[in-house]
JSON list of C-alpha atoms in Angstrom, two decimals:
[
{"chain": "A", "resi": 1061, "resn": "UNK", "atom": "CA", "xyz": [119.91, 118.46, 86.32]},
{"chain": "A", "resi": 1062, "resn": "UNK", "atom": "CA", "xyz": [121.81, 118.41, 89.64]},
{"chain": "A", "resi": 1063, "resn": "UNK", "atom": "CA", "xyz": [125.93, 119.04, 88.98]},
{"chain": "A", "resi": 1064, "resn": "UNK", "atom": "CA", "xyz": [127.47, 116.20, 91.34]},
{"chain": "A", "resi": 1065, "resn": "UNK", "atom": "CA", "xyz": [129.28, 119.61, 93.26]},
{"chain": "A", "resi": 1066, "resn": "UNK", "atom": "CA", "xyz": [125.87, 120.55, 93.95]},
{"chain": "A", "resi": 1067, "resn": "UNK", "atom": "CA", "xyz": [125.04, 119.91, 97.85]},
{"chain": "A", "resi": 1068, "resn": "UNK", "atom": "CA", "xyz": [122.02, 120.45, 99.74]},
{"chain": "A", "resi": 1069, "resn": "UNK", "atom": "CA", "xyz": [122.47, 121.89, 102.83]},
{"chain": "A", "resi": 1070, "resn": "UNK", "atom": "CA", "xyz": [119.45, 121.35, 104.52]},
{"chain": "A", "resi": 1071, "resn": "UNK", "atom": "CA", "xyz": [119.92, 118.03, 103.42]},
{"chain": "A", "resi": 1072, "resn": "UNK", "atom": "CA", "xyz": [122.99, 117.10, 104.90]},
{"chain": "A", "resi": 1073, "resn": "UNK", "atom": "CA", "xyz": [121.67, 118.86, 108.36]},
{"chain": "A", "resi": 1074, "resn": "UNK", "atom": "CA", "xyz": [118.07, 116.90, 108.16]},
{"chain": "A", "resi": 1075, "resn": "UNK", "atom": "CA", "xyz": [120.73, 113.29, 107.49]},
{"chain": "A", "resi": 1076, "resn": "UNK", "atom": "CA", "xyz": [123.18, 114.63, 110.06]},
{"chain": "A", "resi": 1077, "resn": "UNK", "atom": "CA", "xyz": [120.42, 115.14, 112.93]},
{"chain": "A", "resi": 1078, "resn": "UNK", "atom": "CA", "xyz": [118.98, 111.91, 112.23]},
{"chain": "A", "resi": 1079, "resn": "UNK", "atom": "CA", "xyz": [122.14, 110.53, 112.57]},
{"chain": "A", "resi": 1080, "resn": "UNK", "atom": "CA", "xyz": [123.07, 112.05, 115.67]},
{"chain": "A", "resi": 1081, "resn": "UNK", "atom": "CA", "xyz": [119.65, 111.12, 116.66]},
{"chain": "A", "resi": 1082, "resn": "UNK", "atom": "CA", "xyz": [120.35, 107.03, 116.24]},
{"chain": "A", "resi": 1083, "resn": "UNK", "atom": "CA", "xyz": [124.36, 107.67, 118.08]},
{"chain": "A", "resi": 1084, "resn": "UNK", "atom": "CA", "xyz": [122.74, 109.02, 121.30]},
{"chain": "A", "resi": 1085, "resn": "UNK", "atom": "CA", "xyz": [119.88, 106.70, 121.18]},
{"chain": "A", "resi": 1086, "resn": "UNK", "atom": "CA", "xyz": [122.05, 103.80, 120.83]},
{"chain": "A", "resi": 1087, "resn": "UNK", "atom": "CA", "xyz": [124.71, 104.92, 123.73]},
{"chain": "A", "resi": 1088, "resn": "UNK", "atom": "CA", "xyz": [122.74, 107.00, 126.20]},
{"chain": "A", "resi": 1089, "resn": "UNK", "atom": "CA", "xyz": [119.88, 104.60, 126.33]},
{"chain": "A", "resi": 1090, "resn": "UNK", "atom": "CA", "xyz": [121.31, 102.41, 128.60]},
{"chain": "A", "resi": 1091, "resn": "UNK", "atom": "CA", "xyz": [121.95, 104.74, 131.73]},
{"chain": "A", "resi": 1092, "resn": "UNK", "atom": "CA", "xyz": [119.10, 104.39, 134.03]},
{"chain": "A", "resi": 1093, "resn": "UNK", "atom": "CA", "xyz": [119.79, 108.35, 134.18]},
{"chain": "A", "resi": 1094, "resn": "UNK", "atom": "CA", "xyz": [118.78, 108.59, 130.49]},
{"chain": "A", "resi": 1095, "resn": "UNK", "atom": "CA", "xyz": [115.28, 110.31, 130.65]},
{"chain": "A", "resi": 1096, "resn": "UNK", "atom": "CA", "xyz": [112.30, 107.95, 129.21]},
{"chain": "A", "resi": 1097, "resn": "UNK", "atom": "CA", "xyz": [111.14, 110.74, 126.12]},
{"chain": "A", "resi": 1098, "resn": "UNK", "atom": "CA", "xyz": [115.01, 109.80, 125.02]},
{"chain": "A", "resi": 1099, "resn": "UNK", "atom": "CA", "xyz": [114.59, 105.88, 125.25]},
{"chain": "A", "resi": 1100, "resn": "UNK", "atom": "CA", "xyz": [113.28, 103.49, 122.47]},
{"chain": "A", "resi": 1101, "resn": "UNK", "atom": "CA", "xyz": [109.74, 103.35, 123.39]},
{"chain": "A", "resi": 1102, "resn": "UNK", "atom": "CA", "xyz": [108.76, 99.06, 124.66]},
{"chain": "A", "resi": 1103, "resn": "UNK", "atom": "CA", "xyz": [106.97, 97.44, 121.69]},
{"chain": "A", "resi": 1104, "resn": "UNK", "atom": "CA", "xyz": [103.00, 98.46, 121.28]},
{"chain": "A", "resi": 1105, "resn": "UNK", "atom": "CA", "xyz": [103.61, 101.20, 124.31]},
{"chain": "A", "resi": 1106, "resn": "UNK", "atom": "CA", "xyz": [103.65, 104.51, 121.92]},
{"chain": "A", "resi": 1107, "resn": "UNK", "atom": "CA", "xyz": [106.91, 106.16, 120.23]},
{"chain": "A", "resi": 1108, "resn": "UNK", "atom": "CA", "xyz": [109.26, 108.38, 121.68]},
{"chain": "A", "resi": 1109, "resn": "UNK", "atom": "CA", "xyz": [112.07, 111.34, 119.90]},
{"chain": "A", "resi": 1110, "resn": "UNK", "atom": "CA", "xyz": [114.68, 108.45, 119.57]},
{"chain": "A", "resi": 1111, "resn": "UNK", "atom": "CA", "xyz": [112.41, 106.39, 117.30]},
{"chain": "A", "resi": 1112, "resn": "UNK", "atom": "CA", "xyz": [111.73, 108.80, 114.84]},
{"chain": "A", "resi": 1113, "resn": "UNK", "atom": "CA", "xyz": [115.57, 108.88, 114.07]},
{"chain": "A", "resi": 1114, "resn": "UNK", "atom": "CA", "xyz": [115.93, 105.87, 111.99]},
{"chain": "A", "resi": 1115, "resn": "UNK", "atom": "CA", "xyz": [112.57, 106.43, 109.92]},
{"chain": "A", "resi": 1116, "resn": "UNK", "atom": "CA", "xyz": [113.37, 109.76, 109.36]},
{"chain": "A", "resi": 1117, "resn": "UNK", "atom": "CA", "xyz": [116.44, 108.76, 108.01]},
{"chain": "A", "resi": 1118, "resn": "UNK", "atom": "CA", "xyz": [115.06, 106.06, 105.77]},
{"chain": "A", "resi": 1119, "resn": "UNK", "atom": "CA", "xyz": [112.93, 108.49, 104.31]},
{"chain": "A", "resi": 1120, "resn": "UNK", "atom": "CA", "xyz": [115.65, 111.19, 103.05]},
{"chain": "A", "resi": 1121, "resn": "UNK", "atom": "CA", "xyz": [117.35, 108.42, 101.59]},
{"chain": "A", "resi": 1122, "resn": "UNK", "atom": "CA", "xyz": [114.65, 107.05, 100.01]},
{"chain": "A", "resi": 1123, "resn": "UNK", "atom": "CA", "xyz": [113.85, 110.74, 98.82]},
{"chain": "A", "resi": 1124, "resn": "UNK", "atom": "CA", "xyz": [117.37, 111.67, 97.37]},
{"chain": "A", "resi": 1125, "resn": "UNK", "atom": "CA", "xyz": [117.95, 107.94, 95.81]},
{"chain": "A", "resi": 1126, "resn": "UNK", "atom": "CA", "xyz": [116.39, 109.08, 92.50]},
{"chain": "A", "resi": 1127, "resn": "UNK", "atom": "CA", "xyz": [118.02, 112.02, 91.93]},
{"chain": "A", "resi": 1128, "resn": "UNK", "atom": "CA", "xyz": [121.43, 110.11, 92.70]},
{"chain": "A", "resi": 1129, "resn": "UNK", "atom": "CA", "xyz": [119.92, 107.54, 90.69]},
{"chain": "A", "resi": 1130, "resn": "UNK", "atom": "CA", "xyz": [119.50, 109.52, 87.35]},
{"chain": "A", "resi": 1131, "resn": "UNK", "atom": "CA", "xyz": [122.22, 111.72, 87.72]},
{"chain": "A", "resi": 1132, "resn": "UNK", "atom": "CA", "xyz": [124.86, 108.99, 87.70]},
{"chain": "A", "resi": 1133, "resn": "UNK", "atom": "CA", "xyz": [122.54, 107.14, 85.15]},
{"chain": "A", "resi": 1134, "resn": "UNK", "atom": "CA", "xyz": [122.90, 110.11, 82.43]},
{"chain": "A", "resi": 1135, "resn": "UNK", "atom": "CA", "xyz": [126.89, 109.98, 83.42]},
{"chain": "A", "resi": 1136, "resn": "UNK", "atom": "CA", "xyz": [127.49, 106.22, 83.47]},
{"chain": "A", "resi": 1137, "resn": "UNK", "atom": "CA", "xyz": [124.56, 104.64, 81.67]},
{"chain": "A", "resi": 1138, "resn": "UNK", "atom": "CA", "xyz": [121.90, 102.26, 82.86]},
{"chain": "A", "resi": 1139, "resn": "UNK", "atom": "CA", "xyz": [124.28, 99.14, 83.51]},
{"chain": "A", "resi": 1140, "resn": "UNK", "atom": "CA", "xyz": [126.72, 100.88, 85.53]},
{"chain": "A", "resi": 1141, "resn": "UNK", "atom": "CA", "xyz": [124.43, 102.80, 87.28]},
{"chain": "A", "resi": 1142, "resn": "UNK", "atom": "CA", "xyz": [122.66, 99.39, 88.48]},
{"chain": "A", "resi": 1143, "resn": "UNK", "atom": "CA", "xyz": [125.77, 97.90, 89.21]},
{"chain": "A", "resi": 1144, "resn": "UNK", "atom": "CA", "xyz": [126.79, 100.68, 91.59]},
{"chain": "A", "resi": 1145, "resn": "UNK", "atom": "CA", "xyz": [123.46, 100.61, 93.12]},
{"chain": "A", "resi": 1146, "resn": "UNK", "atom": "CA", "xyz": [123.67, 96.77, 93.78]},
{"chain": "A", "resi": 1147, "resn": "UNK", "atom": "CA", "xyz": [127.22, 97.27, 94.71]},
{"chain": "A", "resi": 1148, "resn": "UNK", "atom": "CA", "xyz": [126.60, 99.65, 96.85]},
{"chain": "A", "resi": 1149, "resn": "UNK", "atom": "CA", "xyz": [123.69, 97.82, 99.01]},
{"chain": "A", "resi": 1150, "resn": "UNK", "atom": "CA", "xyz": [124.97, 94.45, 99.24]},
{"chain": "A", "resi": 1151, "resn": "UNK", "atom": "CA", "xyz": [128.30, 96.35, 100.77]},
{"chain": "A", "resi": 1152, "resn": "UNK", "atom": "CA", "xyz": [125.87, 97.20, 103.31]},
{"chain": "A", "resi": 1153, "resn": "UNK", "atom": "CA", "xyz": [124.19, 93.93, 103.73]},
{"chain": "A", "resi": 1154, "resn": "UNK", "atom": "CA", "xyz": [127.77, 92.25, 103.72]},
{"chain": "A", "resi": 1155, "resn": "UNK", "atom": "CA", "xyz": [128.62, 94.81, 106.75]},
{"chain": "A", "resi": 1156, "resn": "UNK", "atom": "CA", "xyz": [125.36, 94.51, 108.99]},
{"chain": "A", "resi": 1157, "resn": "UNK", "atom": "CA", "xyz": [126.24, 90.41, 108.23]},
{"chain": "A", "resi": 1158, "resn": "UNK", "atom": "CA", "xyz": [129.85, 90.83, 109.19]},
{"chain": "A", "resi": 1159, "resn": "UNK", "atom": "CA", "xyz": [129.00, 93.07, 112.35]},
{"chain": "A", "resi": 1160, "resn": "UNK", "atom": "CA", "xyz": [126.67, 89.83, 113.56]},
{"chain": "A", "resi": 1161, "resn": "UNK", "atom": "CA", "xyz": [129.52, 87.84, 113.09]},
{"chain": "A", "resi": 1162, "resn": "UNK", "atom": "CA", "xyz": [131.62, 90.08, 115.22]},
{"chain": "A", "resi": 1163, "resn": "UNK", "atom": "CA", "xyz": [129.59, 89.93, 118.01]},
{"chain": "A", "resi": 1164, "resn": "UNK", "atom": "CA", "xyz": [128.76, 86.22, 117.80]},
{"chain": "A", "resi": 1165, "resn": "UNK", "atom": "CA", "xyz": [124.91, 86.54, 116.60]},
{"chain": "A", "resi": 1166, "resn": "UNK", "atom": "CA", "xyz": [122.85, 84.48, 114.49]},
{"chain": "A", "resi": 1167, "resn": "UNK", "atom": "CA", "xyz": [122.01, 86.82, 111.16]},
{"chain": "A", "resi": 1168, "resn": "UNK", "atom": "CA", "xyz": [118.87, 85.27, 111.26]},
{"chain": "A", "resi": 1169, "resn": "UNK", "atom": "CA", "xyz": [117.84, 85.70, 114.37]},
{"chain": "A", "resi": 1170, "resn": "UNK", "atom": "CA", "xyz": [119.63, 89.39, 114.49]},
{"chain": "A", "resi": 1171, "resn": "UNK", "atom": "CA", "xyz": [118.69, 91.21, 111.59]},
{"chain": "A", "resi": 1172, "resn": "UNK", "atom": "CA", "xyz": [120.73, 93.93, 111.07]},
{"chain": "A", "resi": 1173, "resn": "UNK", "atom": "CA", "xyz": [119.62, 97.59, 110.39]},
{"chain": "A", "resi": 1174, "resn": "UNK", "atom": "CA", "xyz": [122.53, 97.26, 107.63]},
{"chain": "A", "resi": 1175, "resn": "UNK", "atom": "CA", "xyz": [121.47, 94.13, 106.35]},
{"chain": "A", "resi": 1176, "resn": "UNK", "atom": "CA", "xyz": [118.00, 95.54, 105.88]},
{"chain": "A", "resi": 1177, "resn": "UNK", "atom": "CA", "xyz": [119.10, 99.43, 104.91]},
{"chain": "A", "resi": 1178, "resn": "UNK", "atom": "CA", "xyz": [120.95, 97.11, 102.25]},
{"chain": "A", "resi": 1179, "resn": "UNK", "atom": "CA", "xyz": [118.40, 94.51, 100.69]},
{"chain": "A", "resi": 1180, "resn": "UNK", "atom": "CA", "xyz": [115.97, 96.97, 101.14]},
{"chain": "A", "resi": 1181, "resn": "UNK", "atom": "CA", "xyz": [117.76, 98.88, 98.58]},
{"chain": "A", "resi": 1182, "resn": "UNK", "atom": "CA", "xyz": [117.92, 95.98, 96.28]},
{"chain": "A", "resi": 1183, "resn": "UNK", "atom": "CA", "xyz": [113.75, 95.19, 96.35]},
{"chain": "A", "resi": 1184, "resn": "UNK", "atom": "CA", "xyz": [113.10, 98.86, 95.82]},
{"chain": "A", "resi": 1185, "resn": "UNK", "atom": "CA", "xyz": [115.65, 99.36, 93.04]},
{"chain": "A", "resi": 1186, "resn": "UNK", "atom": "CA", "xyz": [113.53, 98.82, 90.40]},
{"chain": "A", "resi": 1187, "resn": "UNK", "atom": "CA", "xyz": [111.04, 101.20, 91.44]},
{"chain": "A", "resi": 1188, "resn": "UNK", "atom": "CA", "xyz": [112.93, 104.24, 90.42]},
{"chain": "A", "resi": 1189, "resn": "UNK", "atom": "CA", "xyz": [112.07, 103.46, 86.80]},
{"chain": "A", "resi": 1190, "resn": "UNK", "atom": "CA", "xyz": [108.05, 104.29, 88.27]},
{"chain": "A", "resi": 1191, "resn": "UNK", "atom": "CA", "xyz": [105.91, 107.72, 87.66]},
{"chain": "A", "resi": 1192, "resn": "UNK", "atom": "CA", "xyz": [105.03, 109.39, 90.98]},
{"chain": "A", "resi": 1193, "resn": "UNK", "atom": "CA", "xyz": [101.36, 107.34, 90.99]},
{"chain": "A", "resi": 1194, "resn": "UNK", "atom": "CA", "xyz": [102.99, 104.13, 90.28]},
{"chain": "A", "resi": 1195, "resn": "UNK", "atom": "CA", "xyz": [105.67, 105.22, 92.93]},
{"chain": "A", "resi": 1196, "resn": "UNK", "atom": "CA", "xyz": [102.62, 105.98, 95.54]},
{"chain": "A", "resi": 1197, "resn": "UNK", "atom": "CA", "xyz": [100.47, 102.66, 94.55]},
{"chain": "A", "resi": 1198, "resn": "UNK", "atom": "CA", "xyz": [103.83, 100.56, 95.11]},
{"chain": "A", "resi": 1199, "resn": "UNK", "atom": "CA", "xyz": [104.76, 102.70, 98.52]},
{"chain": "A", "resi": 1200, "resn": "UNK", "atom": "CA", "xyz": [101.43, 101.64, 99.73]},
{"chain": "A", "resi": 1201, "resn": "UNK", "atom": "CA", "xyz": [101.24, 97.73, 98.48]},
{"chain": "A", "resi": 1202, "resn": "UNK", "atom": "CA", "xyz": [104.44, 96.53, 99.80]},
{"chain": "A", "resi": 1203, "resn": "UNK", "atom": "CA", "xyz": [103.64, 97.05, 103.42]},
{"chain": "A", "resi": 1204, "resn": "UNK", "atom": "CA", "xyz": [100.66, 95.46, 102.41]},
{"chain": "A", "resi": 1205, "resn": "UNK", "atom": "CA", "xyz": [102.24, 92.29, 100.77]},
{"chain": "A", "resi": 1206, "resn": "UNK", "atom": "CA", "xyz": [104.69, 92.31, 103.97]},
{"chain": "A", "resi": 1207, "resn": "UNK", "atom": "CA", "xyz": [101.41, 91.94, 105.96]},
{"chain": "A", "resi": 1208, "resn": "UNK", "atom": "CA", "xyz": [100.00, 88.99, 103.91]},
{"chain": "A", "resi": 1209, "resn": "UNK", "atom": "CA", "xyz": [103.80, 87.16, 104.24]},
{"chain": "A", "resi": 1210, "resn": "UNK", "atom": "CA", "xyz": [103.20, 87.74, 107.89]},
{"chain": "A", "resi": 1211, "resn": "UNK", "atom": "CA", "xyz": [99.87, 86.31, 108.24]},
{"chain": "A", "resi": 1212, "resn": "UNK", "atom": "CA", "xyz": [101.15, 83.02, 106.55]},
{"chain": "A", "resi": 1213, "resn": "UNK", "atom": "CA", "xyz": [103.44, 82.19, 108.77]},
{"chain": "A", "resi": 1214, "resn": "UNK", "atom": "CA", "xyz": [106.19, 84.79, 108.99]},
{"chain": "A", "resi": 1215, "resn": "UNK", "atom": "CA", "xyz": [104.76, 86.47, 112.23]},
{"chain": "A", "resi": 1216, "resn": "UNK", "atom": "CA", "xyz": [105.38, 83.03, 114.21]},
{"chain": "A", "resi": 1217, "resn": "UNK", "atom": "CA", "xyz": [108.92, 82.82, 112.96]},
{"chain": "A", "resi": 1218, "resn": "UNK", "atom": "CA", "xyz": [109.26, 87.03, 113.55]},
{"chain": "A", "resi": 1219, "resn": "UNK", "atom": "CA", "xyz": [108.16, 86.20, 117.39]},
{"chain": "A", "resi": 1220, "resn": "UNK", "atom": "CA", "xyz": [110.22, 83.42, 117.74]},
{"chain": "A", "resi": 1221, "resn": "UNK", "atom": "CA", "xyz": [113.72, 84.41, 115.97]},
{"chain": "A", "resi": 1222, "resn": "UNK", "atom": "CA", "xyz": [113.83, 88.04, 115.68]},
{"chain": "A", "resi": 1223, "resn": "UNK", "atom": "CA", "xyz": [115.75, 89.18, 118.16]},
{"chain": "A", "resi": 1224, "resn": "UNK", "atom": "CA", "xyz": [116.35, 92.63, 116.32]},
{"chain": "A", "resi": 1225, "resn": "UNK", "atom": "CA", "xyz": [112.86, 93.30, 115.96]},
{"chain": "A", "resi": 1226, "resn": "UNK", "atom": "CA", "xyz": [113.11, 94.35, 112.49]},
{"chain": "A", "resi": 1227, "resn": "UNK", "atom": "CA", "xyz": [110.80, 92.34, 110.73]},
{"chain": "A", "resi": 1228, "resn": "UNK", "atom": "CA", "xyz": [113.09, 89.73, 109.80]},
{"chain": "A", "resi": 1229, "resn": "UNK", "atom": "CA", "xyz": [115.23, 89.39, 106.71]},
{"chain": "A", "resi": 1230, "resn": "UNK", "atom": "CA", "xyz": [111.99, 89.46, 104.64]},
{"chain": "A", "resi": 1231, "resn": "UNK", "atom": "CA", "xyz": [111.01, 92.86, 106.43]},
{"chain": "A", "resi": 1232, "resn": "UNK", "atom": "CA", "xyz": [113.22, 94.65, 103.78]},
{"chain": "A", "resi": 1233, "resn": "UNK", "atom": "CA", "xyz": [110.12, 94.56, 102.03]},
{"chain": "A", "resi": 1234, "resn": "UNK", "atom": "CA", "xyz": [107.96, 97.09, 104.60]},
{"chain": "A", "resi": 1235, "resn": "UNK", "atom": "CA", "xyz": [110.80, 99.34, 104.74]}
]
C-alpha cells in the first residue's frame, strides 16, 4: 500500500513534461517562426513531438487512477471514494463547458479536452473494479464500440460539428 505522502518522482516529471509539452504546443504554434516538428501535425498527414503530449498524458493518468483509486477506497470506503471520483470529473467537464461559454462556443460543436478528460473519467470508472485481462479486453473493445457508433451515423455529425476534433462528446468513449 502507497502512504498518501508517498510521491513518485518520475511521475510527477513524466506529468510535468507532458504538460509543458501541451503549454508550448498550444502558444508557440501559432508563430509562423514555430518550426513544423513543434506544430500539431494537419489531420491524416503523420504526428509530430507536440501530439504525443496529450496522449502521453492520458495514459499516466489512466495508469496512476487505480492506485489513487484503492488507496482512498481502503481510507474512505467504496461510496465516498465514487463520489470523489464523480466529483472530481464532472468538475472537469463543468470547466471545459464553462471555458466554451467563455469564449462564446457551441459545447457541441467544441468539445472540450476538459469536457472529455472529464466524462471520460466517468465511462471508465467502473473499470477499476476489472483484473488486468478484463482491463486489456475492455482497453481494446471500447475503441472498437466508438468505431461501430461512428459508422452509424456519428462520423457525419463528427465532420459536420466537431470543430475540436475530438471525437465529439461521445468520443469520451475512445479515450
Amino acid at each position: 500500500m502507497i502512504s498518501s505522502a508517498t510521491r513518485f518522482r518520475a511521475v510527477d516529471l513524466y506529468r510535468g513534461v507532458a504538460i509543458a509539452i501541451m503549454i508550448l504546443a498550444n502558444h508557440l504554434g501559432r508563430f509562423h517562426t514555430t518550426p513544423k516538428w513543434f506544430r500539431h501535425a494537419p489531420l491524416e498527414q503523420g504526428i509530430t513531438l507536440v501530439d504525443l503530449g496529450f496522449p502521453i498524458f492520458v495514459f499516466i493518468l489512466g495508469l496512476l487512477i487505480p492506485f489513487s483509486w484503492h488507496r482512498r477506497r481502503a481510507a474512505d470506503g467504496l461510496v465516498h471514494t465514487a463520489l470523489h471520483f464523480l466529483k472530481r470529473y464532472g468538475i472537469l467537464v463543468a470547466f471545459g463547458l464553462a471555458g466554451n461559454a467563455v469564449l462564446g462556443q457551441n459545447p457541441l460543436r467544441w468539445w472540450s479536452v476538459l469536457s472529455t478528460i472529464g466524462l471520460a473519467g466517468i465511462v471508465s470508472l467502473p473499470l477499476v473494479f476489472l483484473r488486468p485481462l478484463q482491463l486489456l479486453s475492455a482497453g481494446l473493445l471500447l475503441p472498437g464500440v466508438f468505431e461501430v457508433v461512428k459508422s452509424l451515423g456519428y462520423e457525419d455529425w463528427l465532420r459536420h460539428n466537431d470543430c475540436g476534433q475530438l471525437g465529439g462528446p461521445l468520443g469520451c468513449i475512445a479515450w
